[in-house]
Coordinates of C-alpha atoms in Angstrom, one line a residue:
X931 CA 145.3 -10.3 152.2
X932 CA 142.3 -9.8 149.5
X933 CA 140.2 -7.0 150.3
X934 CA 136.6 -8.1 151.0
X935 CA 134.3 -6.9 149.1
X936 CA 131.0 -4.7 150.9
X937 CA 127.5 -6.4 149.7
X938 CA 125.7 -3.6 148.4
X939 CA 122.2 -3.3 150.4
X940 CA 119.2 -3.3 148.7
X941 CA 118.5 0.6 149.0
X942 CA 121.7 1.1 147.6
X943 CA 120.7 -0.9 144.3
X944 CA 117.5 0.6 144.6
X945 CA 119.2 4.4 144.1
X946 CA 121.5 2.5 141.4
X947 CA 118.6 1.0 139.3
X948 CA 116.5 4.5 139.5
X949 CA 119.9 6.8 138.6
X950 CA 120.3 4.7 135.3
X951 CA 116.9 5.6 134.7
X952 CA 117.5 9.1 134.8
X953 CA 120.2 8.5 131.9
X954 CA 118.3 6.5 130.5
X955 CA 115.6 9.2 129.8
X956 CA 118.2 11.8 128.6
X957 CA 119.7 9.4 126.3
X958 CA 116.6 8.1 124.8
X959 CA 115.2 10.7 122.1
X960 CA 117.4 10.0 118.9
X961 CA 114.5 7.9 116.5
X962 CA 115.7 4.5 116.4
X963 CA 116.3 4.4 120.5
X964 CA 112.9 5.7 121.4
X965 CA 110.9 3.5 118.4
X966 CA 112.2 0.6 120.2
X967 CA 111.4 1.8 123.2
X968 CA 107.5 2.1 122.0
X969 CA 108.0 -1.0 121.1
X970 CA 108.8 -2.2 124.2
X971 CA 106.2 -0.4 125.9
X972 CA 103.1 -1.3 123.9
X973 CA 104.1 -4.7 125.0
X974 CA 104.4 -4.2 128.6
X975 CA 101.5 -1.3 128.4
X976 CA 100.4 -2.0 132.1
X977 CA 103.7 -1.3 133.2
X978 CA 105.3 1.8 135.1
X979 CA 107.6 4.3 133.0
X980 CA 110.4 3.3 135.3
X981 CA 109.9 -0.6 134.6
X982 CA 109.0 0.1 131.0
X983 CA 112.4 2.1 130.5
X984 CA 114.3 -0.7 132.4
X985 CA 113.2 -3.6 130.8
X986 CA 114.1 -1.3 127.1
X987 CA 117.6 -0.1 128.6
X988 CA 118.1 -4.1 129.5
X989 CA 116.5 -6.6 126.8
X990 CA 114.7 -4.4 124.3
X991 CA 113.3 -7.2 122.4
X992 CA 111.7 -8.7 125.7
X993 CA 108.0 -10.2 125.0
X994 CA 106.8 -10.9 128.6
X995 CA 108.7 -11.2 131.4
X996 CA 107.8 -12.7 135.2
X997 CA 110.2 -14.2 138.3
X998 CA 112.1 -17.2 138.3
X999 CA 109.7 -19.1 140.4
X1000 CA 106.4 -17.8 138.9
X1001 CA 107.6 -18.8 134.9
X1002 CA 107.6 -22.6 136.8
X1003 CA 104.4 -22.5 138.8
X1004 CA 102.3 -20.2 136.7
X1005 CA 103.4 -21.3 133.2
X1006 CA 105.3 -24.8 133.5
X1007 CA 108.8 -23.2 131.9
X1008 CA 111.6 -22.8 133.6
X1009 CA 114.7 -20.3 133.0
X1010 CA 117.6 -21.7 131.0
X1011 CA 121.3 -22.2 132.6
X1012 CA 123.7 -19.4 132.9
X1013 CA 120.4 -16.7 131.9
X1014 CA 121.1 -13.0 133.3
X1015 CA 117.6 -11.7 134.4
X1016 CA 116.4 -8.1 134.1
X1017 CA 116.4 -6.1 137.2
X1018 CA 113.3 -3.8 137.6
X1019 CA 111.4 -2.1 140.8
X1020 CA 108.6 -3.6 142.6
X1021 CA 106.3 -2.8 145.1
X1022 CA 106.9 -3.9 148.6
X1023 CA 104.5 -1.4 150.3
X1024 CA 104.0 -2.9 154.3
X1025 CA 100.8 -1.4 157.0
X1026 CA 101.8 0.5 160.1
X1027 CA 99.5 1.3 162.7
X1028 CA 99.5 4.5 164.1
X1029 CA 97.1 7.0 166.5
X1030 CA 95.0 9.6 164.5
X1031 CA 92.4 12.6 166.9
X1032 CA 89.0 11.7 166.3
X1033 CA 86.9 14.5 165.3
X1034 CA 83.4 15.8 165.6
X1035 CA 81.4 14.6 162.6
X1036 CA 79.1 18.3 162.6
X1037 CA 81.6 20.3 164.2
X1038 CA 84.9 18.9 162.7
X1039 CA 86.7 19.7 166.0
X1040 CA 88.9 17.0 168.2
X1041 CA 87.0 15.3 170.3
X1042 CA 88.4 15.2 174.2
X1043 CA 87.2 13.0 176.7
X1044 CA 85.9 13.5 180.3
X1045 CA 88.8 14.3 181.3
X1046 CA 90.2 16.5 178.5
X1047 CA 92.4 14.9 177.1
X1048 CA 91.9 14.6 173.3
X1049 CA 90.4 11.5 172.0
X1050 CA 92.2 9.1 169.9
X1051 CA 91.6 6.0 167.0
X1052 CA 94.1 3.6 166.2
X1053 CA 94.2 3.3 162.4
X1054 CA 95.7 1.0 159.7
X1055 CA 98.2 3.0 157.4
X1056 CA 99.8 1.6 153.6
X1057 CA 103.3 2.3 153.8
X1058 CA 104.7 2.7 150.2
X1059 CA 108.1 0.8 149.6
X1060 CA 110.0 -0.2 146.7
X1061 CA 113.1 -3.1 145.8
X1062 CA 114.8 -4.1 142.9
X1063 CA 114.0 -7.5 141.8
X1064 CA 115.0 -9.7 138.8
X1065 CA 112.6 -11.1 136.2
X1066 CA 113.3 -13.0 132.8
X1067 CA 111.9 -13.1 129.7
X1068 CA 110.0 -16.1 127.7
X1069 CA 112.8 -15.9 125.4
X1070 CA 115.3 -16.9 128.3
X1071 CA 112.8 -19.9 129.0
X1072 CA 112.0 -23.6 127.8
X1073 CA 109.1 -25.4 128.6
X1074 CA 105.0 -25.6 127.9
X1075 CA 104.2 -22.8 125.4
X1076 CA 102.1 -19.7 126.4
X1077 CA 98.7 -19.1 125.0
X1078 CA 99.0 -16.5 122.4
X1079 CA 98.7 -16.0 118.9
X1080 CA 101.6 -14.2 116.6
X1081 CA 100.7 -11.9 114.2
X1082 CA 103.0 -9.5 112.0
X1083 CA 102.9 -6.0 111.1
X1084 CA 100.6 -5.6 108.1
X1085 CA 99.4 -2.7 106.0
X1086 CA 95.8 -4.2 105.7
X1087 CA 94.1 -4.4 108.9
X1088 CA 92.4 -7.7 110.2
X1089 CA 88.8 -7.1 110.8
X1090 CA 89.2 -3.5 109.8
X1091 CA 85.7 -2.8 110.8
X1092 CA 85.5 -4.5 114.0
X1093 CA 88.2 -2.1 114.9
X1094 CA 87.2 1.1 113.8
X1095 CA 84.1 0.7 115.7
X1096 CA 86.2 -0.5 119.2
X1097 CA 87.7 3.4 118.4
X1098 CA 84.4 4.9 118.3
X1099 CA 83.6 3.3 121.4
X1100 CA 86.4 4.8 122.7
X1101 CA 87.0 8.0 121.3
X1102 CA 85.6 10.8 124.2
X1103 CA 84.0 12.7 120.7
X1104 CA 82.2 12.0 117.7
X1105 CA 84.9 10.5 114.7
X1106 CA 83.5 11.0 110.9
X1107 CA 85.4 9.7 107.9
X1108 CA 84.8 12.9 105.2
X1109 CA 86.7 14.5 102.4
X1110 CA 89.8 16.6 103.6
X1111 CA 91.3 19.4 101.2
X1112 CA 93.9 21.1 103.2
X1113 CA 96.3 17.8 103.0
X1114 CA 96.0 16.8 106.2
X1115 CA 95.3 13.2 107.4
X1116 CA 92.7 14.2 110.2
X1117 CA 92.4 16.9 113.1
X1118 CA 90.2 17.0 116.3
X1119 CA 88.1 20.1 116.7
X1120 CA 88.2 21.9 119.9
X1121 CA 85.3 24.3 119.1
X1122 CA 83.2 21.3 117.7
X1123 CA 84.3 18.8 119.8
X1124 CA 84.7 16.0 117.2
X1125 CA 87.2 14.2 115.2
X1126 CA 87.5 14.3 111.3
X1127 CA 89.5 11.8 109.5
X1128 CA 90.2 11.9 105.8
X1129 CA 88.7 9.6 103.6
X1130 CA 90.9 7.1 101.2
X1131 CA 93.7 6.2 103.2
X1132 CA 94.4 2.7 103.6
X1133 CA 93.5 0.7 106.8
X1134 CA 96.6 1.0 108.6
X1135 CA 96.5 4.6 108.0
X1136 CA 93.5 5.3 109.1
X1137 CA 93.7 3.8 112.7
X1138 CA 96.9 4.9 113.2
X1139 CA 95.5 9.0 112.3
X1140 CA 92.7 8.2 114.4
X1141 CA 94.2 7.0 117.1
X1142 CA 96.5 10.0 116.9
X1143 CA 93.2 12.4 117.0
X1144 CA 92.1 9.9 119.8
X1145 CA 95.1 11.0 121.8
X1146 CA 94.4 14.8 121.4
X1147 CA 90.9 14.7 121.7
X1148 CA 91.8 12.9 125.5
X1149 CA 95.3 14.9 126.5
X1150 CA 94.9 18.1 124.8
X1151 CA 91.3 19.8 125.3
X1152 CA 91.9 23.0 126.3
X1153 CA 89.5 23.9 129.7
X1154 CA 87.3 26.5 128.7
X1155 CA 88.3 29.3 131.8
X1156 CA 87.7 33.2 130.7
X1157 CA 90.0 35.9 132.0
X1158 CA 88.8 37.6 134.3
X1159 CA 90.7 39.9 136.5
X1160 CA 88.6 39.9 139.9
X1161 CA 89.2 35.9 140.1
X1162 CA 91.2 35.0 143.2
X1163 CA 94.5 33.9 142.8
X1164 CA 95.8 30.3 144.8
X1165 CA 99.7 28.9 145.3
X1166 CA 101.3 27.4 142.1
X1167 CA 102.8 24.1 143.8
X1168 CA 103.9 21.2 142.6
X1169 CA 103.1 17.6 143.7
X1170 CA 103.9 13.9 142.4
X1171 CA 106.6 16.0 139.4
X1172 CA 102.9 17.9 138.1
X1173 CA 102.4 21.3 138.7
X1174 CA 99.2 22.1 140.3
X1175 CA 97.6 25.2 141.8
X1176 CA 96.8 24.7 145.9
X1177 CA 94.7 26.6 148.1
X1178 CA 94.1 26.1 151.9
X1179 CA 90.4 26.2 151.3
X1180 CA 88.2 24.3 149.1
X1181 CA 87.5 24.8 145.5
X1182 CA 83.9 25.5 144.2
X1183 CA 83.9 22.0 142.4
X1184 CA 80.1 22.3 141.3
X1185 CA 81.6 25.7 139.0
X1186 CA 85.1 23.9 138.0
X1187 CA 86.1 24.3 133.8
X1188 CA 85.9 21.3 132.3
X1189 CA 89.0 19.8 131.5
X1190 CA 90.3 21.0 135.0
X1191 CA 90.8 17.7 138.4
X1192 CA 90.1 19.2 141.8
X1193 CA 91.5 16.7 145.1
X1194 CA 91.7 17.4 148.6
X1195 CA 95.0 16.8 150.5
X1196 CA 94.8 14.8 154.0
X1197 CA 96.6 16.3 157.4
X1198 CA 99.0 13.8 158.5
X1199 CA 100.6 13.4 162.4
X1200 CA 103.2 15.5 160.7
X1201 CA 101.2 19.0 160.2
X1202 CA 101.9 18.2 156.8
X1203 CA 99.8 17.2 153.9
X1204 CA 100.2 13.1 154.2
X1205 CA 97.8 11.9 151.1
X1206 CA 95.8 12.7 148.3
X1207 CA 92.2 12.2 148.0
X1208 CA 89.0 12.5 145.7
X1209 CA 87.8 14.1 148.8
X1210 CA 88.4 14.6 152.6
X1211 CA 86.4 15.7 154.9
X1212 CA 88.1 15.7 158.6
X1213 CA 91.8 16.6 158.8
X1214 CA 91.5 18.3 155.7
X1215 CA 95.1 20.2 154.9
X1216 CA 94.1 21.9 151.5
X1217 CA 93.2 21.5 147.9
X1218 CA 94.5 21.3 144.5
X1219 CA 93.5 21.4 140.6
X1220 CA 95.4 19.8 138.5
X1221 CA 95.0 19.7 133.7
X1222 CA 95.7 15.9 134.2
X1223 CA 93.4 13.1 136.3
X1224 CA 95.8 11.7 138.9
X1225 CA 95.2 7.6 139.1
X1226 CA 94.2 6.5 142.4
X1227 CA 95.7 3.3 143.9
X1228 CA 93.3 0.6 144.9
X1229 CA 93.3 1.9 148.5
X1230 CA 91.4 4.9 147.4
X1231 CA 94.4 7.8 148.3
X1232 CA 97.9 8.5 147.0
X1233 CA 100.6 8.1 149.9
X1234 CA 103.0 11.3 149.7
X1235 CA 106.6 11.0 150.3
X1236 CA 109.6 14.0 150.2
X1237 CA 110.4 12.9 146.9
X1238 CA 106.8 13.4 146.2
X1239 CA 104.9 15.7 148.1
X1240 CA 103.3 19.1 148.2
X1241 CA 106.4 21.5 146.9
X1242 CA 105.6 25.7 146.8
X1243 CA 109.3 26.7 145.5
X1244 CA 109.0 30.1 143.8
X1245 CA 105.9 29.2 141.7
X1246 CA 104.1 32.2 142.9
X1247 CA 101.0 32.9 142.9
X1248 CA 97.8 32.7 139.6
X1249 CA 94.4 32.7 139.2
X1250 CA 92.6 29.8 137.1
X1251 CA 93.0 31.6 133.8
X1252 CA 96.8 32.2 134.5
X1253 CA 97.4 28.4 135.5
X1254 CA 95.5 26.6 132.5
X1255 CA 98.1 29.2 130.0
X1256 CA 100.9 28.3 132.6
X1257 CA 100.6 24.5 131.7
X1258 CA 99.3 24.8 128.4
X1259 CA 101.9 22.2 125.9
X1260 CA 103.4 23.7 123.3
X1261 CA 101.8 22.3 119.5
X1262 CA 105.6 19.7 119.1
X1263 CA 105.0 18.5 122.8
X1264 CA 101.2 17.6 121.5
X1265 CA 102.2 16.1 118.2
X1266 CA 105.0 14.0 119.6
X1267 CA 103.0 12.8 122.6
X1268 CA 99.8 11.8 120.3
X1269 CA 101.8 10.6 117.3
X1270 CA 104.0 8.2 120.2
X1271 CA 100.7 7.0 121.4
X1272 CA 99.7 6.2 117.9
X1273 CA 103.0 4.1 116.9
X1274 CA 102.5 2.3 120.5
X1275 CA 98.9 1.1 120.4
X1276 CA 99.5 0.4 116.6
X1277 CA 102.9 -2.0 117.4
X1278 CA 100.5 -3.6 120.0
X1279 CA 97.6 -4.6 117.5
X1280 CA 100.3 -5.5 115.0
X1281 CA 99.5 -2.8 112.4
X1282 CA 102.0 -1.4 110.3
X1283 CA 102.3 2.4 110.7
X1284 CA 104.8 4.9 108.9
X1285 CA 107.7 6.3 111.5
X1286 CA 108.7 9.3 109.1
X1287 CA 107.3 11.3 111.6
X1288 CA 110.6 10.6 114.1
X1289 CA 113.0 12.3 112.7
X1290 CA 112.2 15.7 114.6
X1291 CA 112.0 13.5 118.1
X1292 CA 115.6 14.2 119.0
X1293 CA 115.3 17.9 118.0
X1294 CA 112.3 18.3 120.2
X1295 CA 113.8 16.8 122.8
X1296 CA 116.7 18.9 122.6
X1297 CA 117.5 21.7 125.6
X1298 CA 114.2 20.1 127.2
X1299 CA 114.6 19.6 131.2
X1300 CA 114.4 15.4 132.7
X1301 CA 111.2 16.3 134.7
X1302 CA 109.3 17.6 131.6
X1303 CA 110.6 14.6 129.4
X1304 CA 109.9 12.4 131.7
X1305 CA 106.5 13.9 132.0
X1306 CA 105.7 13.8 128.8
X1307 CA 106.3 9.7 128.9
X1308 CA 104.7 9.4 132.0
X1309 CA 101.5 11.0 129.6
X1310 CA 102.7 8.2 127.0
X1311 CA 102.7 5.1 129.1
X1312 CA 99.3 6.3 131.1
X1313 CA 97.8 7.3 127.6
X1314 CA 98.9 4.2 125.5
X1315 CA 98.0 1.6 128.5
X1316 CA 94.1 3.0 128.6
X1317 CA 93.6 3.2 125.3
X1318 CA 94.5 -0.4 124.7
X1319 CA 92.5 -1.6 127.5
X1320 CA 89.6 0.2 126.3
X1321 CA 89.8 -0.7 122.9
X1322 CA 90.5 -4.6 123.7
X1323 CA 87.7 -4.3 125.8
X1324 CA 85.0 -2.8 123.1
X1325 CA 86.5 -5.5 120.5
X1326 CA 85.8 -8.1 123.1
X1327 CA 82.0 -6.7 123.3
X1328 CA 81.4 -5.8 119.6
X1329 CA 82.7 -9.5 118.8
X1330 CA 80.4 -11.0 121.6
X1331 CA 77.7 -8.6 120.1
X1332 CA 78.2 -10.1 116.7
X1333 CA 79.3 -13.7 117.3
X1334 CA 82.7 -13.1 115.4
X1335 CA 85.7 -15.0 116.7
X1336 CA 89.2 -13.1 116.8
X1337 CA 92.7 -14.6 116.3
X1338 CA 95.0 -11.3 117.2
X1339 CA 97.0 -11.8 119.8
X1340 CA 97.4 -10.5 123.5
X1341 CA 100.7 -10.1 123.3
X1342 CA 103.5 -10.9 121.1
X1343 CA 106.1 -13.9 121.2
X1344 CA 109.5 -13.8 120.1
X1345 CA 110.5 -14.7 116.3
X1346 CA 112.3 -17.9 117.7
X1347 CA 109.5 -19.0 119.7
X1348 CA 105.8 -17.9 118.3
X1349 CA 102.4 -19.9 118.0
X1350 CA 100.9 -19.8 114.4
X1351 CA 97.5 -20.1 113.7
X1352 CA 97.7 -22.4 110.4
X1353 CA 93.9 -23.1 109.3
X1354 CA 91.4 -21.9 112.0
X1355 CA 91.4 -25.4 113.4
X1356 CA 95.5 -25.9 114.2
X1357 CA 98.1 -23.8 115.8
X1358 CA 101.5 -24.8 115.7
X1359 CA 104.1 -24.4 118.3
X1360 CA 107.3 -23.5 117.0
X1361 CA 110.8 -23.1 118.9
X1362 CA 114.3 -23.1 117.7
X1363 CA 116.6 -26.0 118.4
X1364 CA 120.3 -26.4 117.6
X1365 CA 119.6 -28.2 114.6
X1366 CA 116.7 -26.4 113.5
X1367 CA 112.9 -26.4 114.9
X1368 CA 111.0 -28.3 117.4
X1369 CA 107.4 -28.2 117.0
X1370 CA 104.3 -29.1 118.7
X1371 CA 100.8 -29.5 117.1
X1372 CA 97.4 -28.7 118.8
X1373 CA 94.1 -28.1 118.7
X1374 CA 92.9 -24.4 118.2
X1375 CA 89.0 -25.0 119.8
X1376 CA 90.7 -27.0 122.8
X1377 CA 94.4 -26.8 123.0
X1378 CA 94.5 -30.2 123.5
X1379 CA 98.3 -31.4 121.5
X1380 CA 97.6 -33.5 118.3
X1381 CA 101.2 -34.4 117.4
X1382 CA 104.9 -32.7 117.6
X1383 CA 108.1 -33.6 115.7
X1384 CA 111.6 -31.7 114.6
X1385 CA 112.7 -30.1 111.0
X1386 CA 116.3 -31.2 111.2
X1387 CA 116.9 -27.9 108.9
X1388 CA 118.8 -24.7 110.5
X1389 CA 119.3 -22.9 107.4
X1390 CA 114.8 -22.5 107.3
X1391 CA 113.3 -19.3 107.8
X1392 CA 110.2 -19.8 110.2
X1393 CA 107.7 -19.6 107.4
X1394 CA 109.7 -21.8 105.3
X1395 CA 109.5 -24.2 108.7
X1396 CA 105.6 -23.7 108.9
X1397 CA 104.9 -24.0 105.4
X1398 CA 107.3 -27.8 105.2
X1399 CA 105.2 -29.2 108.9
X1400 CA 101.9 -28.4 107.1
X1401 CA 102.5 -30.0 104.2
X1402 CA 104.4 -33.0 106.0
X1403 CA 101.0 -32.9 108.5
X1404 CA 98.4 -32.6 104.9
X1405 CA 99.5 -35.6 103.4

């Protein structure tokens, strides 16, 4: 009699998917791994670091990925016969209700009612939860192409103006273009606060160094705290995998260093801390500063969990000055972490950058502990993801600002199946059949289809293919 076998439960695949992350992480840092996993990520930029590293560990060359159901209802395709989809984690957070004291607004004791007993609210708590789930990319789907324009790496960049003024925009500091003697390509000034970039390069270069400066200029300001040897001294902890320095008071925040996050930690039914906050007033459990802004979800607080929360270990104990050199990166971790930012936002605009600077990635990464590499790509992913939002939204004003339409695409389509702008009034739809290329004609102002047909040649490149349906569609 066969053996039958146990279905694995979802929390079980859950701690499978998330282990092969771990490995993942340690096995990433030789060059060509972790390019392609930039890659990856400056296409899927929104994503989390653990979603980001599954979609690279399972279909690196993945353009855009969604559910089954959602690539037939939300974009008329459908996934093709005997596809294997890409398992990553989603949310699945549900509400519990549960009993929290009230407290006196001026006093911030319980209340108790007339008889004594203490007074209670019934309240509305988001329960964080996680499950695997499987997606598939466009590449694994037929049907109604998606509305984006291809373009390919280049070392000119297209309206080089238009985006040198989206990184002003978003640079926190002042950039100049000047003269540099000392051979290097640019450097952001501490002292000065301002960026300096060197004069003469070519386009590519010059985004690419100034996004790198971009990066430092946002990650690696140093606080300005002075030693001083009366200052009191509060817990190093460690919350959320960053360490932080806690107190069971409140921190002056009218007299914080700049460059330094101050939160407040909310008392949960547990007598532990339960969530972080920008602030709390009742049930307040403690505070903590942190060198790096923590995001806040939509509902305003960040759930803790065990794998999460407030951890003291050993850390001892430091004053402000002590914890600011305690967390201070080393110069590599700074270079790899803005020059990685760089690559990723450059790979997402399409412009050609020079990856000589990878070959000391694996050596960096070398002896280097999971939580700090994986803190250092959490600083990536967050990093990469804001400064492409930001700068996609200043190109959209500047554009609107100067009536100039753009043909750069959102995101980027597959070789085999790609939409190519042909003469500012045409895009063409092109996708690989067994006997060579389908195609589809359409409007560019309206996306209204003109005409379609098939190049019964396999052995075309794609340009080759463009360049024989324009001139069969000129004539």
């Amino acid at each position: 009699m066969s053996e039958v076998p146990v279905k694995e439960s979802p929390k079980d695949r859950l701690k499978e998917i998330t282990d092969s992350i771990e490995r993942g992480i340690q096995e990433l840092f030789d060059s060509d791994r972790y390019k392609q996993y930039l890659q990856t990520m400056s296409r899927f930029h929104n994503y989390s670091l653990n979603n980001v590293m599954l979609i690279s560990m399972q279909r690196p060359d993945a353009t855009h990925v969604a559910g089954y159901g959602k690539w037939q209802t939300a974009f008329s395709r459908h996934v093709k016969k005997g596809e294997k989809g890409i398992k990553i984690i989603a949310p699945t957070p549900y509400k519990k209700k549960v009993e929290e004291m009230l407290i006196d607004p001026d006093t911030k004791q319980p209340l108790r009612g007339p008889d004594g007993e203490l007074l209670k609210q019934e309240v509305e708590v988001v329960i964080p939860r996680f499950r695997a789930v499987t997606v598939f990319d466009v590449s694994q789907t037929d049907g109604k192409p998606l509305p984006t324009l291809a373009q390919n790496l280049t070392a000119s960049v297209q309206n080089y103006e238009v985006m040198m003024e989206a990184l002003q925009r978003t640079s926190p500091v002042p950039i100049s273009i000047e003269p540099i003697h000392d051979g290097s390509d640019g450097f952001y000034s501490h002292a000065s606060r301002s960026i300096t970039i060197r004069e003469g390069m070519s386009e590519s270069q010059t985004v690419s160094t100034t996004i790198h400066e971009i990066a430092h200029a946002k990650l690696h300001r140093r606080p300005d705290v002075h030693l001083d040897h009366t200052a009191p001294k509060y817990q190093l902890a460690e919350v959320m995998g960053q360490e932080v320095l806690f107190s069971n008071g409140r921190f002056d925040r009218d007299n914080l260093p700049e460059g330094l996050y101050c939160y407040d930690l909310r008392e949960g039914d547990s007598g532990y801390a339960a969530t972080i906050e920008p602030t709390v007033g009742v049930n307040h459990f403690g505070s903590i500063l942190t060198t790096q802004p923590l995001e806040m979800p939509e509902q305003g607080c960040i759930e803790l969990t065990e794998e999460n929360g407030l951890s003291f270990g050993d850390g001892g104990e430091m004053n402000i000055f002590e914890f600011v050199q305690h967390t201070a990166k080393d110069r590599r971790t700074k270079e790899v972490e803005a020059e990685s930012i760089a690559y990723a936002v450059c790979q997402y605009y399409g412009i050609e950058t020079a990856d000589n600077s990878f070959g000391y990635i694996a050596n960096w990464s070398k002896n280097r502990e999971l939580p700090e590499l994986r803190a250092s790509l959490e600083t990536i992913n967050k990093t990469s993801a804001e400064l492409i939002n930001d700068i996609d939204r200043h190109l959209q004003e500047i554009c609107h600002e100067r009536g100039i339409v753009l043909t750069t695409n959102e995101m980027q389509l597959p070789p085999h199946e790609r939409l190519y702008l042909v003469d500012e009034i045409r895009f063409i739809h092109v996708q690989e059949c067994d006997s060579g290329f389908d195609y589809t004609i359409y409007d560019a102002a309206s996306g209204k289809q003109l005409d379609g047909g098939q190049i019964d040649n396999p052995q075309l490149t794609h340009q080759a293919a463009i360049d024989k349906i324009c001139a069969m569609h000129d004539q």
